[in-house]
Short mmCIF file of C-alpha atoms in Angstrom, two decimals:
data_model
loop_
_atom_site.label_atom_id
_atom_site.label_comp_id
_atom_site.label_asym_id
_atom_site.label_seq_id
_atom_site.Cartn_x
_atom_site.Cartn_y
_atom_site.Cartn_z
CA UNK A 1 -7.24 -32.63 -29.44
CA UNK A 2 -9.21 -32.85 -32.54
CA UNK A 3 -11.42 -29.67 -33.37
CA UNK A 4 -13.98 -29.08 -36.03
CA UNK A 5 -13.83 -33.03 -37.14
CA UNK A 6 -15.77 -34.29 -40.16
CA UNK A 7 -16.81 -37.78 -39.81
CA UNK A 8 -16.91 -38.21 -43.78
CA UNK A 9 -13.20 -37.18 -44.22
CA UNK A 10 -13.15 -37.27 -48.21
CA UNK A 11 -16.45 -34.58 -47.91
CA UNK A 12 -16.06 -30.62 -47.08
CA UNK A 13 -17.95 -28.88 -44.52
CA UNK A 14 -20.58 -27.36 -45.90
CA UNK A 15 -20.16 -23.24 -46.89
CA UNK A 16 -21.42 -21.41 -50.00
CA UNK A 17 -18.76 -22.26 -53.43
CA UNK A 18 -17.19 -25.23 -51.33
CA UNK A 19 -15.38 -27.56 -52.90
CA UNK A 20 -15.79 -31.50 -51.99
CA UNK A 21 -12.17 -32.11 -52.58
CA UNK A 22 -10.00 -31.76 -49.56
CA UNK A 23 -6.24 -31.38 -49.13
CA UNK A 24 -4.38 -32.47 -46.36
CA UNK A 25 -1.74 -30.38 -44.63
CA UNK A 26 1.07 -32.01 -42.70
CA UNK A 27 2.19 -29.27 -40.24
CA UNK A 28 0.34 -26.36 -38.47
CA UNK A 29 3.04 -23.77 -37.84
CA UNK A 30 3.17 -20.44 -39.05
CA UNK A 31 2.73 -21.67 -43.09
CA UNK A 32 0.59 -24.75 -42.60
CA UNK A 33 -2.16 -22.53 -41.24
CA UNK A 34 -1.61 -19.39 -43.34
CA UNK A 35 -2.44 -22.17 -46.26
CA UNK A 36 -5.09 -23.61 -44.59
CA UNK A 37 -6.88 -19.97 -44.44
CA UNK A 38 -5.79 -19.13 -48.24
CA UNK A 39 -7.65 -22.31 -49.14
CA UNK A 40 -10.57 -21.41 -46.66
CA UNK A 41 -10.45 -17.99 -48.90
CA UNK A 42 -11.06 -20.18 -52.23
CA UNK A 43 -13.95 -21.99 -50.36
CA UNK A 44 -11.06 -25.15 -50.27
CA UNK A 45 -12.06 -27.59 -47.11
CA UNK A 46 -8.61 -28.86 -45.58
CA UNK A 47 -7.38 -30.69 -43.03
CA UNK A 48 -4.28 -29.73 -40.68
CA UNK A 49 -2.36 -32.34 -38.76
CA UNK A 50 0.36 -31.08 -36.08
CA UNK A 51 2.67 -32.74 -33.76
CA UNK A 52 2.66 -30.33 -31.08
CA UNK A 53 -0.47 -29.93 -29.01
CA UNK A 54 -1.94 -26.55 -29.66
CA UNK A 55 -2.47 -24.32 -26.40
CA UNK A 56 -5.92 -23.32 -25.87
CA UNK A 57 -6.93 -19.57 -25.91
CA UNK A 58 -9.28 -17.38 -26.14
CA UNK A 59 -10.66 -14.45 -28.77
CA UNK A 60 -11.03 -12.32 -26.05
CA UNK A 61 -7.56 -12.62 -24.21
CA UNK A 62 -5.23 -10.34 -25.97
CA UNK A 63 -2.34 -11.22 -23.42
CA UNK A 64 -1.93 -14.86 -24.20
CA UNK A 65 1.29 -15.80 -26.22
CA UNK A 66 1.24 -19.38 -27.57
CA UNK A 67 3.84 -21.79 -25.24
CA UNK A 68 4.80 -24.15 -28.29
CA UNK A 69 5.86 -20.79 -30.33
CA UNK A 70 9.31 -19.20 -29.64
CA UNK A 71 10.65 -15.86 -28.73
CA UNK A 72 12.07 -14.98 -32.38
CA UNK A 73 10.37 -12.31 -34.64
CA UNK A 74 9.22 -12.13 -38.20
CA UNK A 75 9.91 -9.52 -40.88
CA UNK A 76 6.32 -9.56 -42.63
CA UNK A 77 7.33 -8.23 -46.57
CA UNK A 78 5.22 -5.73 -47.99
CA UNK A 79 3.74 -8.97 -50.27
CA UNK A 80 3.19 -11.01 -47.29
CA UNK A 81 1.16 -8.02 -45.52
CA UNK A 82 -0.98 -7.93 -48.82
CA UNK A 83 -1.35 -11.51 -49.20
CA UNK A 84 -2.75 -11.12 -44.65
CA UNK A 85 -4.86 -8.53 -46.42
CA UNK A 86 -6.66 -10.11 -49.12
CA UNK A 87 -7.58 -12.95 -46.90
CA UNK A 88 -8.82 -10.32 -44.07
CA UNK A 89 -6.77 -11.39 -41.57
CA UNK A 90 -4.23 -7.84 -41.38
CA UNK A 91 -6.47 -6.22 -39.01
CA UNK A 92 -6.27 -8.71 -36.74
CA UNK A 93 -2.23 -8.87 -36.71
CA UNK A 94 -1.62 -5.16 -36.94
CA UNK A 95 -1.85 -3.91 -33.83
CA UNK A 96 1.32 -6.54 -33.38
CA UNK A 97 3.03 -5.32 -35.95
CA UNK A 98 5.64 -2.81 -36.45
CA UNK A 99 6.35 -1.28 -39.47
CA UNK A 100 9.20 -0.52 -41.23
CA UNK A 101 9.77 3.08 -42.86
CA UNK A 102 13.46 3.17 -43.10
CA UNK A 103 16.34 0.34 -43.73
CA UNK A 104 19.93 1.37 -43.47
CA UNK A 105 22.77 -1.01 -43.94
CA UNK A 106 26.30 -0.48 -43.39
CA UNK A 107 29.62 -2.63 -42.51
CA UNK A 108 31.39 -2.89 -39.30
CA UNK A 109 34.69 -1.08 -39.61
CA UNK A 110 34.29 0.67 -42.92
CA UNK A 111 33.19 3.32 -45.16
CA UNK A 112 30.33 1.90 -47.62
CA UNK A 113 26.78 2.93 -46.63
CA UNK A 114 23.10 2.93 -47.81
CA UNK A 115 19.49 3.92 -47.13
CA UNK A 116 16.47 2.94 -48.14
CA UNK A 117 13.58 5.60 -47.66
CA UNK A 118 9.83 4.70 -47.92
CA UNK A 119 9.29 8.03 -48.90
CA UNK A 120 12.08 7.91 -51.73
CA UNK A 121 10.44 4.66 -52.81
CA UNK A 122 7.01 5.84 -52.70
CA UNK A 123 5.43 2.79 -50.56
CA UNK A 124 3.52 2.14 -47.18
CA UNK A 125 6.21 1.15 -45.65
CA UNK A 126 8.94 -1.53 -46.81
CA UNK A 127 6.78 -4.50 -44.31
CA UNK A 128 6.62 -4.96 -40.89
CA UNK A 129 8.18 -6.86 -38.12
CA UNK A 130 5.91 -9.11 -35.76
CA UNK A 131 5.58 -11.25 -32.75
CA UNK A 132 5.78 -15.11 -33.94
CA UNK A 133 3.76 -15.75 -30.65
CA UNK A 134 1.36 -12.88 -31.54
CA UNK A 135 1.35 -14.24 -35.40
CA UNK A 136 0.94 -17.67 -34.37
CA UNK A 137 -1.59 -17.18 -31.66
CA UNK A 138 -4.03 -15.06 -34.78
CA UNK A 139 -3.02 -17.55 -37.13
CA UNK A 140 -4.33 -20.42 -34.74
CA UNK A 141 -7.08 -18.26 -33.35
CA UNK A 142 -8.59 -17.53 -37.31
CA UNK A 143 -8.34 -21.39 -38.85
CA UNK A 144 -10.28 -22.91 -34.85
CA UNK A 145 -13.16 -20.26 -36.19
CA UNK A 146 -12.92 -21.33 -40.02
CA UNK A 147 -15.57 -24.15 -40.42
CA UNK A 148 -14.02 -25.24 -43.67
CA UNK A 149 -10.25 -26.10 -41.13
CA UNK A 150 -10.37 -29.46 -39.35
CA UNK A 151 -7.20 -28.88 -36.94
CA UNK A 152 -5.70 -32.12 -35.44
CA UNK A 153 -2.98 -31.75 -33.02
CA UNK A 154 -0.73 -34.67 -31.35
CA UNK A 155 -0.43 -35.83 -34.44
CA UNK A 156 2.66 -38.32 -35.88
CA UNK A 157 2.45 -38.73 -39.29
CA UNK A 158 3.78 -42.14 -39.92
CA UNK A 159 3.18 -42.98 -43.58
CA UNK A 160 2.24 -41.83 -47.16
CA UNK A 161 0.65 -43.97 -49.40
CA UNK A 162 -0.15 -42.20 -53.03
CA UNK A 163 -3.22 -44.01 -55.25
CA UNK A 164 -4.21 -42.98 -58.65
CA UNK A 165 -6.45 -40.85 -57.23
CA UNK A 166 -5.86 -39.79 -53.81
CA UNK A 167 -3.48 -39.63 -51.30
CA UNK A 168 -3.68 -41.60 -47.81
CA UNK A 169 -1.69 -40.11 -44.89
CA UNK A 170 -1.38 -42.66 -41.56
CA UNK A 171 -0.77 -41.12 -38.26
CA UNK A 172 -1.17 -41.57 -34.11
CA UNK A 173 -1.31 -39.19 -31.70
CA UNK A 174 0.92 -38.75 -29.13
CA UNK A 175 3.26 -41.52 -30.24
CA UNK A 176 0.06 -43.93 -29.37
CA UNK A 177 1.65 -46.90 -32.19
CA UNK A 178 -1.81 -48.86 -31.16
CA UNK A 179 -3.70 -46.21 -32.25
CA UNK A 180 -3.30 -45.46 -35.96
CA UNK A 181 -5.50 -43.37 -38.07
CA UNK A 182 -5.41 -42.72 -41.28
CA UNK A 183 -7.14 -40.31 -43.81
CA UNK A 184 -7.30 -39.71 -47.10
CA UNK A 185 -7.82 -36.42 -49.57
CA UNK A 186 -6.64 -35.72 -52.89
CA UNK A 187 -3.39 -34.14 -52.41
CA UNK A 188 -1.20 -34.12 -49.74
CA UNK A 189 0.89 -30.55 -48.74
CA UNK A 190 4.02 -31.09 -46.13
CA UNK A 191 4.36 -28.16 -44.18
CA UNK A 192 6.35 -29.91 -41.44
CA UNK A 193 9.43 -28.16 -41.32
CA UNK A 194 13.52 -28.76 -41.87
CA UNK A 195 13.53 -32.11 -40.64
CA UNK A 196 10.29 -32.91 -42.38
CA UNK A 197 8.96 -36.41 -41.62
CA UNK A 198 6.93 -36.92 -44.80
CA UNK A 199 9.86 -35.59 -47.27
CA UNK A 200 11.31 -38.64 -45.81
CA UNK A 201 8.83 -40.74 -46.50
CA UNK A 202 8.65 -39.60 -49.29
CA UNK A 203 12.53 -40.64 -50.15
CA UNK A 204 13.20 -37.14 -51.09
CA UNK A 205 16.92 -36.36 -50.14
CA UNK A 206 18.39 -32.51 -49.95
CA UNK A 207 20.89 -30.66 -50.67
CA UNK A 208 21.90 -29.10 -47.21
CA UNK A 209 25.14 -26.48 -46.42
CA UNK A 210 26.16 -25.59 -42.73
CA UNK A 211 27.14 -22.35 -42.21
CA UNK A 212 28.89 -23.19 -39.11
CA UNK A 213 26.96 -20.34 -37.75
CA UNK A 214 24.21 -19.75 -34.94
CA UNK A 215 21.68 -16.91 -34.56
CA UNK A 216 21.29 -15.85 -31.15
CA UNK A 217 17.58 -13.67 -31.63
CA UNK A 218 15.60 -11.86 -29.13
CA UNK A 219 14.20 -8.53 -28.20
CA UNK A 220 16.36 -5.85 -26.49
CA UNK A 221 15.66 -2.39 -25.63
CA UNK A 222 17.55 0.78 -26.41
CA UNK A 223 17.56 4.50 -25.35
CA UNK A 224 17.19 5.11 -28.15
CA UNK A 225 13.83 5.26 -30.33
CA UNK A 226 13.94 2.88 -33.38
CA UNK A 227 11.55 5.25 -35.26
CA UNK A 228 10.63 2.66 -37.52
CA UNK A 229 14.55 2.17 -38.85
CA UNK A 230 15.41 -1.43 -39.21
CA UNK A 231 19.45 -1.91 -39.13
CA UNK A 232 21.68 -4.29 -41.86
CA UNK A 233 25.02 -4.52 -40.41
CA UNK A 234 27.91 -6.43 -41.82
CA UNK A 235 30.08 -8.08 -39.63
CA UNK A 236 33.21 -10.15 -39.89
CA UNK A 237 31.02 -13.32 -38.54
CA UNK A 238 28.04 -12.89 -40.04
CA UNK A 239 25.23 -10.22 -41.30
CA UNK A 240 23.51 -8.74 -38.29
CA UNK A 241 20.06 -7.27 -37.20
CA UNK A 242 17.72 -4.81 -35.42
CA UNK A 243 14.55 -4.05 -35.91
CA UNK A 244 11.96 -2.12 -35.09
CA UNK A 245 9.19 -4.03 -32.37
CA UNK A 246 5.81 -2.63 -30.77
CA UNK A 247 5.95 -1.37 -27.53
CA UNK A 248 4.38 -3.90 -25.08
CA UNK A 249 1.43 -1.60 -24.60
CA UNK A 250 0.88 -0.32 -27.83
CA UNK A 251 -0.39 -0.29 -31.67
CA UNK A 252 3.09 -1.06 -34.05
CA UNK A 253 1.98 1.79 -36.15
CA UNK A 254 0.62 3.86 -33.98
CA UNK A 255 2.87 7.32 -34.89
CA UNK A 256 2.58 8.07 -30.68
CA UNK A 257 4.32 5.15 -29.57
CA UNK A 258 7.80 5.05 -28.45
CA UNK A 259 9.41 2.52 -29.49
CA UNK A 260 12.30 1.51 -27.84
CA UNK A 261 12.03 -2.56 -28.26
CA UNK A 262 13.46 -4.08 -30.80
CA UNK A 263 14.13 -7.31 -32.38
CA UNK A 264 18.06 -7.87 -32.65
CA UNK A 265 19.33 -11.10 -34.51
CA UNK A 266 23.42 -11.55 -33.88
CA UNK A 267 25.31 -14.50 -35.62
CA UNK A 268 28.10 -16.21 -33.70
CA UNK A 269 30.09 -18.93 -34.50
CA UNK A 270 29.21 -22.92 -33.47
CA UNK A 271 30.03 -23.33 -30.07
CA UNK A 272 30.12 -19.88 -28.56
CA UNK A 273 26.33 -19.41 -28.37
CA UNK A 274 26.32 -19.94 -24.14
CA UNK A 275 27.93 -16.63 -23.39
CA UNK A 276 25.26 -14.54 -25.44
CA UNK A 277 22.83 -16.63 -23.92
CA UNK A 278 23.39 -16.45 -20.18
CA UNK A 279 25.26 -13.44 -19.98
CA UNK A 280 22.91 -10.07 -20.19
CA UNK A 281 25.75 -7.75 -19.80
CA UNK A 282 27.96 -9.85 -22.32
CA UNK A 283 25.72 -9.98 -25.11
CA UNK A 284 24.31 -5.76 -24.55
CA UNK A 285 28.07 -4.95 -24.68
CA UNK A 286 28.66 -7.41 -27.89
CA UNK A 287 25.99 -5.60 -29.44
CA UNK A 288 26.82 -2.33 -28.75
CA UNK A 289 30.48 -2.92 -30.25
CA UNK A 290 28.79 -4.59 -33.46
CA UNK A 291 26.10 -1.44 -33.43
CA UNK A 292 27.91 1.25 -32.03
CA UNK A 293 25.84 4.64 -31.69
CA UNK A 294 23.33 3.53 -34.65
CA UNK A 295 20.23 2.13 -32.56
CA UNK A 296 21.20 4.08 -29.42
CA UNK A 297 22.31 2.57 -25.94
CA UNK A 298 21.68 -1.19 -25.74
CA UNK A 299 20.06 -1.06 -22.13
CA UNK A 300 18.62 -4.37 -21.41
CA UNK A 301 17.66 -7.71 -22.83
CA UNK A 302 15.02 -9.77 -22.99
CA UNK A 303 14.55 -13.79 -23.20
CA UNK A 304 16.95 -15.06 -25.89
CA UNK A 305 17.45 -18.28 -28.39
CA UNK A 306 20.10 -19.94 -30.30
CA UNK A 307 19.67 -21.48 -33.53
CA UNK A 308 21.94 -23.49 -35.52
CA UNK A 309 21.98 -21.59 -39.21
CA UNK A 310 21.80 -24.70 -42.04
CA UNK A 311 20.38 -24.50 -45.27
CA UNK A 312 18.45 -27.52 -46.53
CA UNK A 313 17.33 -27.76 -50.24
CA UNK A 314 14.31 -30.56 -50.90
CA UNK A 315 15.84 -32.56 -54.02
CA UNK A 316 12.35 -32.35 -55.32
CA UNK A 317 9.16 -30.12 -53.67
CA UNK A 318 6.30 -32.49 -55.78
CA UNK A 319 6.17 -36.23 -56.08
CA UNK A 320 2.89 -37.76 -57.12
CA UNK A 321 0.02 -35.76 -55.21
CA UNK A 322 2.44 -34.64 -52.90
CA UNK A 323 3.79 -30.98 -52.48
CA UNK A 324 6.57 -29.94 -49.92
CA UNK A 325 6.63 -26.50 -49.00
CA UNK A 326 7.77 -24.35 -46.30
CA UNK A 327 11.18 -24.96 -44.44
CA UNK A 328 10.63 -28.34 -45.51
CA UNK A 329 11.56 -27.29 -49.02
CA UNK A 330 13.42 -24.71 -48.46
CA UNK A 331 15.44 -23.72 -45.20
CA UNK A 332 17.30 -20.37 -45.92
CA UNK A 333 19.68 -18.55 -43.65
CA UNK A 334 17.56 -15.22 -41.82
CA UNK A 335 19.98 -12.70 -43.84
CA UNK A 336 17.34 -9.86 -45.04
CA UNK A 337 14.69 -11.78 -43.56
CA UNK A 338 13.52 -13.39 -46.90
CA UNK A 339 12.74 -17.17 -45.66
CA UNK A 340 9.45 -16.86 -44.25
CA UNK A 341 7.94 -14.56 -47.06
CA UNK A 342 9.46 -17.08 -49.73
CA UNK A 343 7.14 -19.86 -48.32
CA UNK A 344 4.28 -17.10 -48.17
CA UNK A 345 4.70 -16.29 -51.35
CA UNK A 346 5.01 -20.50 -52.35
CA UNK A 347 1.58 -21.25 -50.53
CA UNK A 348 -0.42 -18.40 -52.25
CA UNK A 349 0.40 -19.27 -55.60
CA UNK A 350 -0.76 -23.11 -54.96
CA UNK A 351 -3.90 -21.96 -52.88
CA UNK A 352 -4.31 -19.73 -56.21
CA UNK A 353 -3.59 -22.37 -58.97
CA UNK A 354 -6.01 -24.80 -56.76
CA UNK A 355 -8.58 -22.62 -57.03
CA UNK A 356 -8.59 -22.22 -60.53
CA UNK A 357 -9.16 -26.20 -61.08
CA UNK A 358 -11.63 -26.12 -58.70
CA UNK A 359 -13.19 -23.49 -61.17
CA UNK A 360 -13.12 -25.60 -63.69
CA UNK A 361 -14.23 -28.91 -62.16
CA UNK A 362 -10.69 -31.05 -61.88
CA UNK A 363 -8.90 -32.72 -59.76
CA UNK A 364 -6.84 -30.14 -57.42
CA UNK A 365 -4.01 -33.47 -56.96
CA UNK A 366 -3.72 -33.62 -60.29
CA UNK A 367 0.00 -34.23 -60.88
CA UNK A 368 0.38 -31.73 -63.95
CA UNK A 369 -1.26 -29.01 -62.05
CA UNK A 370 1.50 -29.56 -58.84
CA UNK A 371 4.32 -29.32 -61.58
CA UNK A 372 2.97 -26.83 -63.04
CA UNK A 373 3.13 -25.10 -59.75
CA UNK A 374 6.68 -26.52 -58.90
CA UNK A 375 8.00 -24.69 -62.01
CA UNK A 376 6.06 -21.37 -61.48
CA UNK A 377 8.25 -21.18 -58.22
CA UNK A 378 11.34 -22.01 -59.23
CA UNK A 379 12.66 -18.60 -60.81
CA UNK A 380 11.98 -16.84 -57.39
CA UNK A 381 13.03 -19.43 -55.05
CA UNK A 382 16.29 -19.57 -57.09
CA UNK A 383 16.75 -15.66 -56.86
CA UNK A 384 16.24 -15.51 -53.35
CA UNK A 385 18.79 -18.54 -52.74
CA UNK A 386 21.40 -17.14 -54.74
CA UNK A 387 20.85 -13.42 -52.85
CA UNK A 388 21.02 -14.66 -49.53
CA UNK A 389 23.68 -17.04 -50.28
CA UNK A 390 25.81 -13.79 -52.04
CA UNK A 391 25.13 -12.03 -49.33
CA UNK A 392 26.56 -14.17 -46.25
CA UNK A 393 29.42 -15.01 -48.61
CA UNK A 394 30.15 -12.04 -49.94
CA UNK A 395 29.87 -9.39 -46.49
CA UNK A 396 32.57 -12.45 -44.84
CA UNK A 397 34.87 -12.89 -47.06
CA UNK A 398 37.85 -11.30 -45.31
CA UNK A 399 40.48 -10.55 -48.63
CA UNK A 400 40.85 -6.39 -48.33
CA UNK A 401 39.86 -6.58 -52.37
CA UNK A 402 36.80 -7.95 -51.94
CA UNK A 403 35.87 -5.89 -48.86
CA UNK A 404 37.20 -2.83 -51.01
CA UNK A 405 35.20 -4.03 -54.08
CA UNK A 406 31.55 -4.40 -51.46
CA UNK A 407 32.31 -1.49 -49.56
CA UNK A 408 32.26 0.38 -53.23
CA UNK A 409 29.20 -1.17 -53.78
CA UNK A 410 27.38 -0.20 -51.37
CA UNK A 411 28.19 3.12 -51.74
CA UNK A 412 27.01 3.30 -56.21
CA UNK A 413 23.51 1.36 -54.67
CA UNK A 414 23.40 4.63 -52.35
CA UNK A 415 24.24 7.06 -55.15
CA UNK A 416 23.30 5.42 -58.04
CA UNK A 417 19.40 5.89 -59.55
CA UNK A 418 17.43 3.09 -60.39
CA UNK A 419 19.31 0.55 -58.61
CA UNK A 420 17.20 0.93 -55.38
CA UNK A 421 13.98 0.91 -56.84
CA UNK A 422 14.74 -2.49 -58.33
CA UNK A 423 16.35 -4.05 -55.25
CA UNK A 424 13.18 -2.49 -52.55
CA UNK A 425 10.82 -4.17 -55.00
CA UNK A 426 12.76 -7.67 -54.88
CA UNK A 427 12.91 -7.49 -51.02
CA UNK A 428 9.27 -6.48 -50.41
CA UNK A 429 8.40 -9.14 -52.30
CA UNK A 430 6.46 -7.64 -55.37
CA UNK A 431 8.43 -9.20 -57.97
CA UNK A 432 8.52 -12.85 -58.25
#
């Protein structure tokens, strides 16, 4: 299904401060399309290949949830929320959202504590939590009405050919090999995930670590109201989550909802995934020994996933006119819920730096300008690495000095001033 197709590919549709440059996009998932609507935003014409074949749906059918999207749920940072602002799409996802007013993190089976209070920290809220079907399904919804978005789905990109000048991506749909297409822009963005076919045709290698660890995510309900609380819990197999999910009927923010759904993410080792899968009563009374009284009663459980937890590094996220971004430069374990916002944060820098050569009348696949941008990211993709990275390492490591040592810890960030400040501004994303 093609939608919105230009006939003169290396020409934008027309709008008022368009650009006649075009980028392509390999990979329409939840950061291929948020960058195809920051370009949009800059008056930047792109086109978005994906592999999958996009359901259709309607504007005026609230209820659909888009098949091809799973059952896990995003943490939205207060950045990411600002960045769904500025391009006007927020009011569309709120009512989908839930936000988060309160974080409290603790460690099975000892003493050190903390909280972090919106109020204390003087902010909206600390982000909020969100559907992927609901995000994906507005995300989709926004670039099919976007005249300056050329979506084509069923697509396989095949190869990537770089020229002094432009970029030329081949591709079939629907694994048709008699059927090859190609088109060509002046920079290329890969979007297409861990396994990321053009980073490999590319000949970019990565650095990649298994954790030996699976998150089993889903939504569960309690007896208890979340009241906006999202839950850190340290365990001896891995860090652990709930947060706070609109009811099914409701506005996320709505201060008369109830709110007793909420998005739990529980790590397991390789291997034992099945029995939180298929067993309801299994995985409620799992959680409730990991959770205890915190969240309430865990009373029932909804449709559940298991996903193997690996990080993959790209080597290298610009080669030529080529930029990888996304998962498929950086795939991140789900601790604190940093991953996705990372990538946000990636794609509205470039759609920013792109904007500012189109400004000036260059060449947006200019090679120094993609470096340029490569470097600019660096010094927070880095930070975020290293802090997720500390984090799983540091809340299993099992000798009683270091458990001492983080359980101390976490009690001076509770007590101490100025340290949570810092940290809430790190994880809402608001200092990169």
């Amino acid at each position: 299904m093609m939608q919105k197709t230009d006939s003169n590919l290396s020409q934008a549709t027309t709008k008022e401060a368009v650009t006649e440059q075009q980028v392509l996009i390999a990979g329409g998932g939840h950061v291929g399309l948020s960058f195809a609507l920051l370009l949009a935003h800059h008056g930047i014409a792109s086109t978005l290949l994906e592999k999958n074949r996009y359901p259709v749906i309607s504007p005026t059918d609230d209820r659909t949830r888009s098949h091809y999207l799973d059952s896990r749920n995003t943490a939205l940072s207060r950045r990411t929320v600002q960045i769904y602002q500025e391009i006007g799409l927020w009011d569309e996802l709120q009512s989908h959202a839930c936000r988060i007013d309160t974080v409290q993190i603790s460690e099975q089976g000892s003493f050190g504590r903390a909280q972090l209070n919106k109020a204390e920290e003087k902010v909206e809220s600390f982000g909020q939590v969100i559907e992927n079907a609901w995000l994906g399904r507005k995300l989709l919804l926004a670039a099919q009405q976007e005249p300056l978005i050329t979506l084509i789905d069923g697509a396989n990109v095949i190869a990537v050919e770089q020229h002094v000048n432009s970029v030329t991506l081949s591709f079939n749909q629907d694994g048709e090999e008699q059927n090859e297409q190609q088109l060509q822009a002046s920079v290329l963005v890969a979007c297409d995930g861990r396994d990321s076919s053009v980073r490999q045709l590319l000949d970019i290698g990565t650095t990649t670590y298994d954790y030996g660890q699976s998150a089993i995510v889903g939504v569960v309900e309690t007896d208890k109201p979340h009241l906006h609380t999202a839950i850190e819990r340290f365990s001896p197999a891995g860090p652990l989550a709930v947060l706070p999910l609109t009811d099914p009927e409701g506005d996320g923010n709505d201060a008369h909802q109830e709110g007793y759904r909420r998005s739990v993410v529980w790590i397991c080792p390789k291997g034992e995934e099945t029995q939180y899968l298929e067993d309801d009563a299994h995985f409620l009374t799992t959680l409730q020994q990991g959770f205890e009284q915190r969240a309430g009663t865990f009373r029932a459980a909804g449709r559940r996933g298991a996903y193997p937890l690996t990080r993959v590094l790209a080597d290298r996220q610009v080669v030529g006119r080529c930029v990888i971004m996304g998962n498929a430069a950086h795939t991140l374990h789900p601790v604190a819920g940093q991953g996705f916002n990372l990538c946000m944060r990636d794609a509205h820098v470039l759609a920013q730096m792109m904007n500012v050569q189109v400004l000036r009348g260059d060449d947006i696949g200019n090679t120094q300008l993609l470096q340029r941008y490569e470097k600019a990211r660096k010094a927070d993709q880095k930070r975020v690495i290293r802090f997720c990275d500390a984090v799983v390492h540091g809340f299993t490591h099992t000798n009683p000095a270091v458990k001492l040592a983080r359980n101390v810890a976490l009690v001076a960030f509770d007590k101490l001033p100025n340290i949570k400040p810092l940290v809430a501004t790190y994880a809402m994303g608001l200092k990169s």
